[in-house]
Short mmCIF file of C-alpha atoms and ligand atoms in Angstrom, two decimals:
data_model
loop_
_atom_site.label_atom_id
_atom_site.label_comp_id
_atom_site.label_asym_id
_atom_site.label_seq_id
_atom_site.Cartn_x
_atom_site.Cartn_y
_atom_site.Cartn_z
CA UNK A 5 -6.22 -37.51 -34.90
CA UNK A 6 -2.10 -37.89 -34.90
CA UNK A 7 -1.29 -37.77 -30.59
CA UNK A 8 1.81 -35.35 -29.98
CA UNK A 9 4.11 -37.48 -28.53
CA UNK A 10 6.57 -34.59 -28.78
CA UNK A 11 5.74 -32.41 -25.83
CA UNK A 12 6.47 -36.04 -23.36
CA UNK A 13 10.10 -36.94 -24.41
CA UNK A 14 10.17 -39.44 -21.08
CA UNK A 15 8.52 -41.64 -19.45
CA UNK A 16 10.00 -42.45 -16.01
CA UNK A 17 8.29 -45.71 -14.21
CA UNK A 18 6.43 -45.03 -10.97
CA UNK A 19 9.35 -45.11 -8.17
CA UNK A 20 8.85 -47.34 -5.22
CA UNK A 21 11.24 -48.41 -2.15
CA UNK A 22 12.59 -47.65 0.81
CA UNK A 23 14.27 -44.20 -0.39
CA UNK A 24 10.96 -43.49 -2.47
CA UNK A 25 8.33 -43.72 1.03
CA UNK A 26 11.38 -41.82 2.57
CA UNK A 27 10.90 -38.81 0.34
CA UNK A 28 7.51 -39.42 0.28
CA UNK A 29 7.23 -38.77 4.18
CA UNK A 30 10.10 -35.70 3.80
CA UNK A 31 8.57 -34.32 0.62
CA UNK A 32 5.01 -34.19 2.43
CA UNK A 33 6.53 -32.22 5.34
CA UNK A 34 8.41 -29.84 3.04
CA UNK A 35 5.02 -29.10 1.27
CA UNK A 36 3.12 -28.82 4.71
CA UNK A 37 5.79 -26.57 5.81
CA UNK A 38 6.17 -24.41 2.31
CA UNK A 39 2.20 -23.98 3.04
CA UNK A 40 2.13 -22.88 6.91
CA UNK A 41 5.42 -20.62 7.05
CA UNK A 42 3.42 -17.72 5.61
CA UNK A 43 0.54 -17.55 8.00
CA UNK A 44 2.79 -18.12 10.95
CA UNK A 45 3.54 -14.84 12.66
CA UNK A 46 5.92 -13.10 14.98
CA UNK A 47 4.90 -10.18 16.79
CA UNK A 48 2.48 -9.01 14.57
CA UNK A 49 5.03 -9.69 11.57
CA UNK A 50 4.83 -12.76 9.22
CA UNK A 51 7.84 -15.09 10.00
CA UNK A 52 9.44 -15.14 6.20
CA UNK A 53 9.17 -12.51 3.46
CA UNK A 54 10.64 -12.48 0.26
CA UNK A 55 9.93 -9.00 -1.45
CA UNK A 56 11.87 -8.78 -4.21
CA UNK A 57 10.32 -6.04 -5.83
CA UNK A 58 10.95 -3.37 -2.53
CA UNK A 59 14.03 -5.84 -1.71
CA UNK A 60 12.45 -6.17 1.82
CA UNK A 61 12.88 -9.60 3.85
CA UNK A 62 11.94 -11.07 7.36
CA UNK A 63 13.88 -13.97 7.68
CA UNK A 64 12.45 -16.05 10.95
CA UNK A 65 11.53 -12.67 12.46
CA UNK A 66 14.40 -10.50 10.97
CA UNK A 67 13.22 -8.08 9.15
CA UNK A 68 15.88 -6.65 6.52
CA UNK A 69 14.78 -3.39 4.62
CA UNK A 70 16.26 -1.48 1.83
CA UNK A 71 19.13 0.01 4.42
CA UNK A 72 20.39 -2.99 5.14
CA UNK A 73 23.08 -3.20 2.46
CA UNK A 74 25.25 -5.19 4.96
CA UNK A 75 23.03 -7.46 6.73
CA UNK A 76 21.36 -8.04 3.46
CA UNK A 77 25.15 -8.84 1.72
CA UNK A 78 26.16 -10.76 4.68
CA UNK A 79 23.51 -13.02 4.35
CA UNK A 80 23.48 -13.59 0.87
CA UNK A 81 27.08 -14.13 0.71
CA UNK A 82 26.47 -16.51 3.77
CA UNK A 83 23.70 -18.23 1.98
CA UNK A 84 26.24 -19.26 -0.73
CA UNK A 85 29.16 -20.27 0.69
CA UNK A 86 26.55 -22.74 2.46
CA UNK A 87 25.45 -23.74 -0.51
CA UNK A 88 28.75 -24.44 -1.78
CA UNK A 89 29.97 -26.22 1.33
CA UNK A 90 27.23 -28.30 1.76
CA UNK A 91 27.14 -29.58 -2.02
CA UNK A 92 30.77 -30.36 -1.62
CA UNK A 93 30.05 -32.33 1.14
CA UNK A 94 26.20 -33.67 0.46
CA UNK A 95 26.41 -32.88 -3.18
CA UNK A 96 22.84 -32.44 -4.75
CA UNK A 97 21.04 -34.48 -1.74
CA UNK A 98 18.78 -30.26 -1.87
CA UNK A 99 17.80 -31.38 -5.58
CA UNK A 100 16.49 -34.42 -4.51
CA UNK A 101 14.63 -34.11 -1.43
CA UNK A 102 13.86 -29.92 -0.94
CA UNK A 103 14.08 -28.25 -3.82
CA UNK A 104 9.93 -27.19 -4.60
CA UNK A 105 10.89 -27.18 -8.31
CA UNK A 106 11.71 -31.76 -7.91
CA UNK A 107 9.06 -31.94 -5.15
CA UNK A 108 6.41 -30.50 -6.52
CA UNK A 109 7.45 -32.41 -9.65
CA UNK A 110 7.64 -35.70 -8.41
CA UNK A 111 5.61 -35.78 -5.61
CA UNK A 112 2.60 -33.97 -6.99
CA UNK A 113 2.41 -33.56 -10.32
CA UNK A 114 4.07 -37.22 -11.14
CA UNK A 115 1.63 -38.49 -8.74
CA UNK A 116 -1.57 -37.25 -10.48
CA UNK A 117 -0.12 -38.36 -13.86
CA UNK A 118 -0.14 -41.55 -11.83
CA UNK A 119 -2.99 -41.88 -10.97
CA UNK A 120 -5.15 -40.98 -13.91
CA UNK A 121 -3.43 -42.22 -16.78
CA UNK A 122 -1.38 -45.06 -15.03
CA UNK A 123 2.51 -46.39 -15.21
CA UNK A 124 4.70 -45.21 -17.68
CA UNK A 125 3.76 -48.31 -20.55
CA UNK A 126 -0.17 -47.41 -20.10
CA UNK A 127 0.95 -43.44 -20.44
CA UNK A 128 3.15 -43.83 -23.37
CA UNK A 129 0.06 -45.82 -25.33
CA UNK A 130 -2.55 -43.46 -23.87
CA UNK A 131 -0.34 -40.80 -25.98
CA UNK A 132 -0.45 -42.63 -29.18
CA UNK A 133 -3.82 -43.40 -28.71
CA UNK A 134 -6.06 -41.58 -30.94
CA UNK A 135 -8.71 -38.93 -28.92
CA UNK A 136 -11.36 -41.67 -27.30
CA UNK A 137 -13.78 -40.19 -24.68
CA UNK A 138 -11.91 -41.69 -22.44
CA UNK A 139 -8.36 -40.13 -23.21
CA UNK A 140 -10.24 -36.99 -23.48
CA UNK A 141 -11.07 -37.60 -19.97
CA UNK A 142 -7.76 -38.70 -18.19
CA UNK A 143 -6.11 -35.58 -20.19
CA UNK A 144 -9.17 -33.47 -19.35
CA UNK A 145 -8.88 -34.25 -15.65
CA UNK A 146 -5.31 -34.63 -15.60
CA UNK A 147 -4.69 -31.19 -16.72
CA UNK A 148 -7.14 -29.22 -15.09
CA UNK A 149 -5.98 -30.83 -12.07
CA UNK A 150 -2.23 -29.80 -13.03
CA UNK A 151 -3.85 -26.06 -13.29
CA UNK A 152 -5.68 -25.96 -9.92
CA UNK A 153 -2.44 -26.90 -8.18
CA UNK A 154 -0.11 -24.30 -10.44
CA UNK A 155 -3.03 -21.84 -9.62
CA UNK A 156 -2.44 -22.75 -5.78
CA UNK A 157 1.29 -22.55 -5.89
CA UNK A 158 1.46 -19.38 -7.80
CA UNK A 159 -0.93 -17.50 -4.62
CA UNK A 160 1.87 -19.27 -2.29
CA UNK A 161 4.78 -17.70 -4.47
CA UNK A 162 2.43 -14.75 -4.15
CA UNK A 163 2.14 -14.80 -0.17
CA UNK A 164 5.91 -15.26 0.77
CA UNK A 165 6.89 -12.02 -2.17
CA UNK A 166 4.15 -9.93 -0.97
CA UNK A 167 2.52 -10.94 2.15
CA UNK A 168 -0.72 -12.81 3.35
CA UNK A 169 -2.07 -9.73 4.26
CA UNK A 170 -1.85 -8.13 0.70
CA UNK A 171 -2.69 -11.78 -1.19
CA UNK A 172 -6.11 -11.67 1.29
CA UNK A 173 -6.78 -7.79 -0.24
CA UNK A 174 -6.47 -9.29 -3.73
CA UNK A 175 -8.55 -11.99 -3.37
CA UNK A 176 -10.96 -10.48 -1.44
CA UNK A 177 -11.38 -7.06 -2.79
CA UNK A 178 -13.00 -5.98 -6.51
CA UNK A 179 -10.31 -7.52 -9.14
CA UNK A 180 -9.95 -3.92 -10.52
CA UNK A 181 -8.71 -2.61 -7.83
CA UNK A 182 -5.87 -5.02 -7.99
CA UNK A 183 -5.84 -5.58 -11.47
CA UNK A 184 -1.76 -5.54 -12.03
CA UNK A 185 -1.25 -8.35 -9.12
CA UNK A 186 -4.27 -10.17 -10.31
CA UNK A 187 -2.76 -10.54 -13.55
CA UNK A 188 0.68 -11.54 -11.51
CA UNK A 189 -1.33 -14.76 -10.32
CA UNK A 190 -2.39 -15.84 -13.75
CA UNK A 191 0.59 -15.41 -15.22
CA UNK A 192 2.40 -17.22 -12.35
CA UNK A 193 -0.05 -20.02 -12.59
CA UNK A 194 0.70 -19.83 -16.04
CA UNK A 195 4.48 -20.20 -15.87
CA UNK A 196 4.09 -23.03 -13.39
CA UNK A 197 1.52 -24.98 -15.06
CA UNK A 198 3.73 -24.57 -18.25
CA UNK A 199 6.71 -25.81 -15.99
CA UNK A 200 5.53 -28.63 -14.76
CA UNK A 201 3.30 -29.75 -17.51
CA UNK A 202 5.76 -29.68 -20.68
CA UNK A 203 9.01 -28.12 -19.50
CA UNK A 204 9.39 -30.99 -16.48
CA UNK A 205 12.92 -32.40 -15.78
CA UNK A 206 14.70 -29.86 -18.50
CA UNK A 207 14.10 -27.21 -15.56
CA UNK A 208 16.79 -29.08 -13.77
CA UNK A 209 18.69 -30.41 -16.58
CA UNK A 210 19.15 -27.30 -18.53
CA UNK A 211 17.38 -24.06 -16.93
CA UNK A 212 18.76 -24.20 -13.54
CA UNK A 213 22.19 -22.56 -12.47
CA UNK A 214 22.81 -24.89 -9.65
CA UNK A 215 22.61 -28.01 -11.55
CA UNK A 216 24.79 -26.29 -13.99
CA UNK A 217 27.75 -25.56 -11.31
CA UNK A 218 27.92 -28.89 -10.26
CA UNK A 219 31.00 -30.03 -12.06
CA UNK A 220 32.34 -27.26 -10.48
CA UNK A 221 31.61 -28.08 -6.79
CA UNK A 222 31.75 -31.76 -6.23
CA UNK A 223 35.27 -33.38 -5.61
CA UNK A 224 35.83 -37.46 -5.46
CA UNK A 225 34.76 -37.03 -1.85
CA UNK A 226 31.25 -35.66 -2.65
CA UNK A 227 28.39 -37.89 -1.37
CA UNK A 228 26.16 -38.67 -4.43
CA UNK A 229 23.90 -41.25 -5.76
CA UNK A 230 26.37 -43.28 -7.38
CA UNK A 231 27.12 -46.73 -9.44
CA UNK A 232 29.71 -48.78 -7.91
CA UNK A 233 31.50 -49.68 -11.30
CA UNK A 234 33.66 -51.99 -8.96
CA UNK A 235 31.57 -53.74 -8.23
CA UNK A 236 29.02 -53.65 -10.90
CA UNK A 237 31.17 -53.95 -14.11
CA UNK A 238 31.27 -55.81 -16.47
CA UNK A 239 27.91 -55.86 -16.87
CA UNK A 240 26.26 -58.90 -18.46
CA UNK A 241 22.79 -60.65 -18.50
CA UNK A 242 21.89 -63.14 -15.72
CA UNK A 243 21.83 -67.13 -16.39
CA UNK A 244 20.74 -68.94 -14.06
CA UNK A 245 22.74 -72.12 -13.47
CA UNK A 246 25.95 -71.05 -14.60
CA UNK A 247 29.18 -69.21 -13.49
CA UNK A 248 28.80 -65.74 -13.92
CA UNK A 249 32.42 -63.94 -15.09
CA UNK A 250 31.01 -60.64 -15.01
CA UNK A 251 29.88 -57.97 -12.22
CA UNK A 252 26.98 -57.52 -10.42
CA UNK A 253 24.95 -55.45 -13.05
CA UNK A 254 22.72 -57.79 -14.78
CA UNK A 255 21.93 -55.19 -17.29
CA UNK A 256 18.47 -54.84 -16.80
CA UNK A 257 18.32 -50.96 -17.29
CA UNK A 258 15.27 -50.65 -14.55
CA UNK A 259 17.90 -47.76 -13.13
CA UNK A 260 17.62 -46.03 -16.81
CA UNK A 261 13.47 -46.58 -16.79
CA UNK A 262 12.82 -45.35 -13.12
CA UNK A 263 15.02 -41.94 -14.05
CA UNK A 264 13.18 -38.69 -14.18
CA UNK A 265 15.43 -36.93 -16.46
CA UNK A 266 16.38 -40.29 -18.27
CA UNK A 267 20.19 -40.97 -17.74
CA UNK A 268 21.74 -44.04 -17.04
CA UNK A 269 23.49 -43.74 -13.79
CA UNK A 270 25.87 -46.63 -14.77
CA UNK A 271 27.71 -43.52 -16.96
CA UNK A 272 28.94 -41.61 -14.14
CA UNK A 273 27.99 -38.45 -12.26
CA UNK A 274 26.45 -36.35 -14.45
CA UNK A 275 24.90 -32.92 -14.33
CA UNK A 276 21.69 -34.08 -15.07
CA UNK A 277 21.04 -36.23 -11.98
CA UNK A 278 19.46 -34.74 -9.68
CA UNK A 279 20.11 -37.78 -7.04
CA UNK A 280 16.02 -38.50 -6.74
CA UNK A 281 17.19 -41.74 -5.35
CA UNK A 282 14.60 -43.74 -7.33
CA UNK A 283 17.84 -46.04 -9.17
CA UNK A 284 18.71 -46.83 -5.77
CA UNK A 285 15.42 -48.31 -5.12
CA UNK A 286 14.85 -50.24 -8.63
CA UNK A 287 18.47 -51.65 -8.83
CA UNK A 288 18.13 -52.65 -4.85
CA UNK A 289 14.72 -54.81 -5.93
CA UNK A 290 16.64 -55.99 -8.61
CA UNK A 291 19.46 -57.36 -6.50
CA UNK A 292 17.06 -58.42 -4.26
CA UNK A 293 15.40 -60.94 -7.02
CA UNK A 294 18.50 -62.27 -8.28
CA UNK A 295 20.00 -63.16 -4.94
CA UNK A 296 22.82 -60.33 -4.34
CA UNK A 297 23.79 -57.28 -2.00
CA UNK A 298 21.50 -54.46 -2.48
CA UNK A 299 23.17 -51.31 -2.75
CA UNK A 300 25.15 -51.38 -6.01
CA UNK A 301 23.52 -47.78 -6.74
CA UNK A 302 23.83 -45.77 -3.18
CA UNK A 303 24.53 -42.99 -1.54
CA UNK A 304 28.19 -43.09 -1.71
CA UNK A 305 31.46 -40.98 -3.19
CA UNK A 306 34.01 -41.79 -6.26
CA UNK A 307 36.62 -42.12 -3.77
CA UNK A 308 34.59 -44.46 -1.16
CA UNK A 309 34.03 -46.68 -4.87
CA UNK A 310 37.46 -46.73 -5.34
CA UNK A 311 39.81 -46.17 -2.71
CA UNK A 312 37.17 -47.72 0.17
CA UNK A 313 38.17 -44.72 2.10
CA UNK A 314 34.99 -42.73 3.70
CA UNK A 315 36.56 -39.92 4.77
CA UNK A 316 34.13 -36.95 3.58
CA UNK A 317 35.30 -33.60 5.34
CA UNK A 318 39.35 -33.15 3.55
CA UNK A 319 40.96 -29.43 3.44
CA UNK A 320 38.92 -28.19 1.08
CA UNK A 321 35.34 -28.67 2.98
CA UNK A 322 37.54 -27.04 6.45
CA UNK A 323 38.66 -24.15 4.49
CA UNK A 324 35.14 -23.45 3.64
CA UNK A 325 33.48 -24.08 7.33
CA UNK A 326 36.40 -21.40 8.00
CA UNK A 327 35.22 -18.82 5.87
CA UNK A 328 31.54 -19.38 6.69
CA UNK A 329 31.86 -19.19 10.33
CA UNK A 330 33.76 -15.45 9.93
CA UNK A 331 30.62 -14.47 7.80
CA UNK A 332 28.29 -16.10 10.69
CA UNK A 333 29.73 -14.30 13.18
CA UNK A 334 30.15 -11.14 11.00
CA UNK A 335 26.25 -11.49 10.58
CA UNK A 336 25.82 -12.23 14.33
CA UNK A 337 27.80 -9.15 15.16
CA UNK A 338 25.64 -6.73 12.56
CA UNK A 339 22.38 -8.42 13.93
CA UNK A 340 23.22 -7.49 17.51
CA UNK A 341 24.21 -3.65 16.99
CA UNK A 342 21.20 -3.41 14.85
CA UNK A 343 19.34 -0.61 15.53
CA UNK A 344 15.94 -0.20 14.70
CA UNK A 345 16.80 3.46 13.23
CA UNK A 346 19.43 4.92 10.85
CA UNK A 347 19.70 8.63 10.96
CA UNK A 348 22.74 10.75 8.57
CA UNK A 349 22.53 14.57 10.13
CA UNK A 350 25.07 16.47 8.12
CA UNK A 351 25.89 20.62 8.05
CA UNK A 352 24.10 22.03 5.75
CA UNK A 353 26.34 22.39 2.54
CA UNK A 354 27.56 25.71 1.84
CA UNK A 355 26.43 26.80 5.74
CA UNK A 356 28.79 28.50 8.15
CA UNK A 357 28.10 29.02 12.04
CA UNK A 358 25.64 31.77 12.69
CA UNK A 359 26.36 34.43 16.30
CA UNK A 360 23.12 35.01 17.66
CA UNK A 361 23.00 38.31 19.80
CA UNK A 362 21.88 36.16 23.19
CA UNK A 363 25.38 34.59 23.30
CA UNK A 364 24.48 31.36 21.45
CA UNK A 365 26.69 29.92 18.45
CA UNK A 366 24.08 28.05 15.74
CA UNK A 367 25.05 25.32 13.04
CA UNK A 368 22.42 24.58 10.40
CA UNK A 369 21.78 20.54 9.53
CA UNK A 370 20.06 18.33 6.73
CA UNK A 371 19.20 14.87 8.50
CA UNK A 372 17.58 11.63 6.98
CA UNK A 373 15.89 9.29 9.18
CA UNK A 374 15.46 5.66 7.94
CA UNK A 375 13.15 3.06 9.47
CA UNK A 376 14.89 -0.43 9.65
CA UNK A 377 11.80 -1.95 10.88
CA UNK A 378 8.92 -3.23 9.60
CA UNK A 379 6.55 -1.26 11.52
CA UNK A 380 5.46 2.41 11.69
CA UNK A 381 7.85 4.82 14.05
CA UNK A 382 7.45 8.45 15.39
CA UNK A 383 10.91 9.41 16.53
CA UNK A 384 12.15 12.27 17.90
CA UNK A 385 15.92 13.53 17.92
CA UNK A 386 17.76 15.11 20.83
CA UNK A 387 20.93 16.40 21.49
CA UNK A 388 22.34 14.61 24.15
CA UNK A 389 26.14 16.76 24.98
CA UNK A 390 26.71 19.66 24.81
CA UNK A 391 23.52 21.46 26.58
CA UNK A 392 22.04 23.06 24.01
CA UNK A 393 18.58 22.97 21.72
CA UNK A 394 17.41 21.87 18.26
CA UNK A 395 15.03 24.05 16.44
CA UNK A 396 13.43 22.39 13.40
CA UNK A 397 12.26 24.12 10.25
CA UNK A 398 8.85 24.09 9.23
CA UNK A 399 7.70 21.70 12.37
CA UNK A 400 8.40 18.53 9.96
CA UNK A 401 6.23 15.15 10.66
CA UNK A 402 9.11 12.65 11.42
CA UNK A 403 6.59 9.64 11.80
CA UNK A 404 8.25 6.62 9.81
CA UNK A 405 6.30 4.04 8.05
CA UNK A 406 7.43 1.15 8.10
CA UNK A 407 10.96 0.92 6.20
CA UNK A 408 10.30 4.54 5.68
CA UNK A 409 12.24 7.76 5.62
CA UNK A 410 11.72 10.77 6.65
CA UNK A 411 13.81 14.17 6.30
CA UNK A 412 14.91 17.92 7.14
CA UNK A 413 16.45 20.65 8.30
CA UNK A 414 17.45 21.50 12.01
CA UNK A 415 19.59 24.13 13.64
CA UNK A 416 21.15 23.36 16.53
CA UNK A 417 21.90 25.91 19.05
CA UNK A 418 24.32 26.34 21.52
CA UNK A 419 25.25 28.38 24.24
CA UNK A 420 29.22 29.88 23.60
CA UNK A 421 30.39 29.42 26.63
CA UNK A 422 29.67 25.42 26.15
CA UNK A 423 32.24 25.62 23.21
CA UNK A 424 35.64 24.53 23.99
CA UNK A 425 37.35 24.94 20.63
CA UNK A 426 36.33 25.93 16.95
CA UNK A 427 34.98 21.96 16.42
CA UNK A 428 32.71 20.45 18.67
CA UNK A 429 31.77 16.93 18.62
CA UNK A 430 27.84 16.35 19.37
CA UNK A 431 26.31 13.83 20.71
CA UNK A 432 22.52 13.21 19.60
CA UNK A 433 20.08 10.29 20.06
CA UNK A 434 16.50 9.10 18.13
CA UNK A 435 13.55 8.19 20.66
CA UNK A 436 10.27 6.85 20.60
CA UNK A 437 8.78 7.47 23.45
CA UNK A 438 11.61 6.34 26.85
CA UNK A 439 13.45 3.94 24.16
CA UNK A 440 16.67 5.37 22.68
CA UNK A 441 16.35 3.84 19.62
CA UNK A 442 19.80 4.96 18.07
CA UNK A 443 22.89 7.32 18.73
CA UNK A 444 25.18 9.69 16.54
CA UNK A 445 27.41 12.16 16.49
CA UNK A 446 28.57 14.78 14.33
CA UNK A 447 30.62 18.09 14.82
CA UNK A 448 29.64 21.44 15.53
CA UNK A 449 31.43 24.84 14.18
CA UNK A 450 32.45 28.07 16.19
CA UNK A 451 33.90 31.08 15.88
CA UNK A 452 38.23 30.86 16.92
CA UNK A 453 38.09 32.46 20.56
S1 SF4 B 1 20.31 -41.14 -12.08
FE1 SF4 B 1 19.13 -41.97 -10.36
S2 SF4 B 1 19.23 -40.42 -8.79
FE2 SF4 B 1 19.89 -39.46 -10.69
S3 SF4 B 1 18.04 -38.54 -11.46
FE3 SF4 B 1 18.21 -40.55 -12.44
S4 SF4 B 1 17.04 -41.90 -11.08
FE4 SF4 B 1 17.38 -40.01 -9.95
S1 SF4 B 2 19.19 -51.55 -12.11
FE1 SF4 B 2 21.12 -52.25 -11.26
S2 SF4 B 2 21.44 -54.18 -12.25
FE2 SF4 B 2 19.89 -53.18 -13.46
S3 SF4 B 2 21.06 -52.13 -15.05
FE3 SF4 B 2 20.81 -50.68 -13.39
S4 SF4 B 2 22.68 -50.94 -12.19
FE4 SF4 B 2 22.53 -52.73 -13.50
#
């Protein structure tokens, strides 16, 4: 039988090195840490949610529900000028040691591939090899392998978007009765065993947006992992013996072979890299072996290659620290009058003020309580100034689940000879229990004296 060679375009030598056990060590935390975060909990809450689908987050603790247009577009707009300012600065140092999609990648998946079918010589010929026992074996093992850990990540996708508690029901309950999120988790485990089995490095290279804005966001000050052309070019083969004319690249393209998504590096920044660091390592063993300075691929900037100027922060990288500390302390301000309540009480439309023959003037209200919180709430409103009384239609059940709302009418009643003037400004509060949760106001109508 023919191998399909088609469906693995590259393959990248096993990095090793200094930066390689470095992102070993940070990659292995990152995974730890992806893995813990959901079972760790704050006051009875989990520490990070991301639902989507209800658009409800707790971020370290905060939870932001459906209300919280501001805190919720405060942070996101916070979240990207970070993003922005920190690839100007550290250009794409996220894509190469946190982002799950490159260590998952490289650190897992890459590492089984590894270890089953071998370097990338043995795995190329292991492809063309027709379908022996033992190919059917490596694959076999390799790819089941591949699907227990998509199966695993897709239940952690699963647990930050919709909770430990709800995962546990699914997996612990009869399937049917959870047959829609069921079905979520195999087709998750399905889209990540499809990623990381065939579509690989093209996830950076042409799927993701970030990768894609890069031209956009670095500047000749941006740290990358970079060629020094100075000092590198021209490039020419090594002889030993004689006088060498040319630069410090001897040409041996082990920077092309180590590369994940198979650039050279020696072209430039491109949009594909997504600074893995594993050039740096096989060019610096390269140097080693032929007797010069390591670090002819680094960490370094175009300007640093250039100009031999380090100077990383210029106006651009201060204007944007400027416009993400107002949105940090905009946030910081929003956080702290945060209450855990959010109640509209408006006149009834179409309502006028209603004399009552025992002296008292009433106005008649619509009000909408909203639960900012993530836990249940029974509230009860009270009108603080004037003196006077609310009387609620129907007796309504105010108790708020959590991010909830709840909703009705009130009249509120007040003695005339409390009214001043034809408007009144009230002043009304939410409670549970002692703790003022929230207060309002809104006006009250009168008759003209
Ligand atoms: S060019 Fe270097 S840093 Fe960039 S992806 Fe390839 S090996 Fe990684
Ligand atoms: S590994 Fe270093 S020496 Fe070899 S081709 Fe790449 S840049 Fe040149």
């Amino acid at each position: 039988m023919k191998a399909n060679t088609e469906t693995r375009p590259l393959y990248p030598q096993r990095p090793m090195g200094k930066w390689h056990n470095r992102r070993v060590a940070f990659s292995t935390a990152i995974i730890a840490l992806l893995f813990v975060v959901p079972f760790i909990r704050i006051d009875g809450q989990q520490l990070v949610l991301l639902n989507v689908l209800e658009r409800k987050f707790i971020i370290f603790g905060v939870f932001i529900g459906p209300q919280d247009y501001w805190l919720f577009g405060l942070s996101m707009l916070s979240f990207f000028v970070f993003i922005v300012l920190f690839t100007t600065v550290f250009g794409r140092l996220w894509c190469g040691w946190a982002c799950p999609q490159t260590v998952f990648m490289e650190m897992v998946f890459r590492k089984i591939e590894y270890a089953i079918e071998g370097d990338a010589g043995k795995q190329k010929l292991l492809d063309k090899a027709p379908w022996t026992s033992d190919k059917i074996l490596k694959k076999g093992l390799k790819y089941t392998l591949f699907l227990i850990v998509s199966f695993a990540i897709a239940n952690l996708l699963l647990a930050y978007v919709l909770g430990v508690d709800e995962l546990y029901k699914i997996i612990s309950e009869p399937i049917q009765d959870h047959i829609g999120l069921f079905s979520g988790i195999i087709i998750f485990t399905a889209i990540f065993y499809w990623n990381f089995a065939w579509l690989r490095e093209q996830a950076c290279t042409v799927v993701c947006p970030y990768g894609r804005l890069q031209s956009v966001l670095l500047d000749r000050n941006s740290i990358n992992v970079a060629y020094d052309y100075e000092r590198g070019e021209p490039r020419g083969k090594l002889h030993k013996g004689t006088h060498r004319p040319e630069g410090d690249c001897v040409n041996c393209f082990q920077c092309v072979s180590v590369c994940p998504t198979g650039i050279d590096i020696r072209n430039g920044t491109q949009m594909e890299c997504v600074n893995c660091t594993a050039c740096i390592d096989a060019c610096d063993t390269i140097m080693d072996k032929v007797g010069f300075d390591k670090g002819l691929i680094r960490y370094t900037s175009e300007n640093a290659i250039v100009k031999k100027t380090t100077k990383v922060i210029t106006p651009r990288t201060w204007g944007y620290a400027a416009v993400l500390v107002l949105l940090w302390s905009a946030l910081g301000f929003v956080v702290a009058t945060r209450t855990d309540t959010q109640t509209t009480l408006f006149r009834a439309p179409g309502s006028r003020y209603i004399e009552n023959a025992d002296g008292t003037v009433s106005n008649l209200y619509t009000f909408k309580i909203f639960n900012k919180t993530n836990k249940t709430i029974v509230p009860s409103i009270s009108l603080d100034a004037p003196h006077g009384k609310l009387l609620f239609a129907g007796s309504p059940d105010l108790t708020l689940e959590a991010a909830g709302m709840s909703e009705g009418t009130v009249f509120v009643i007040i003695q005339k000879s409390e009214l001043k003037s034809r408007k009144t400004v009230l002043k009304l509060s939410v409670s549970q229990g002692n703790q003022r949760l929230e207060s309002f106001e809104t006006t009250f109508i009168a008759p003209e004296e």
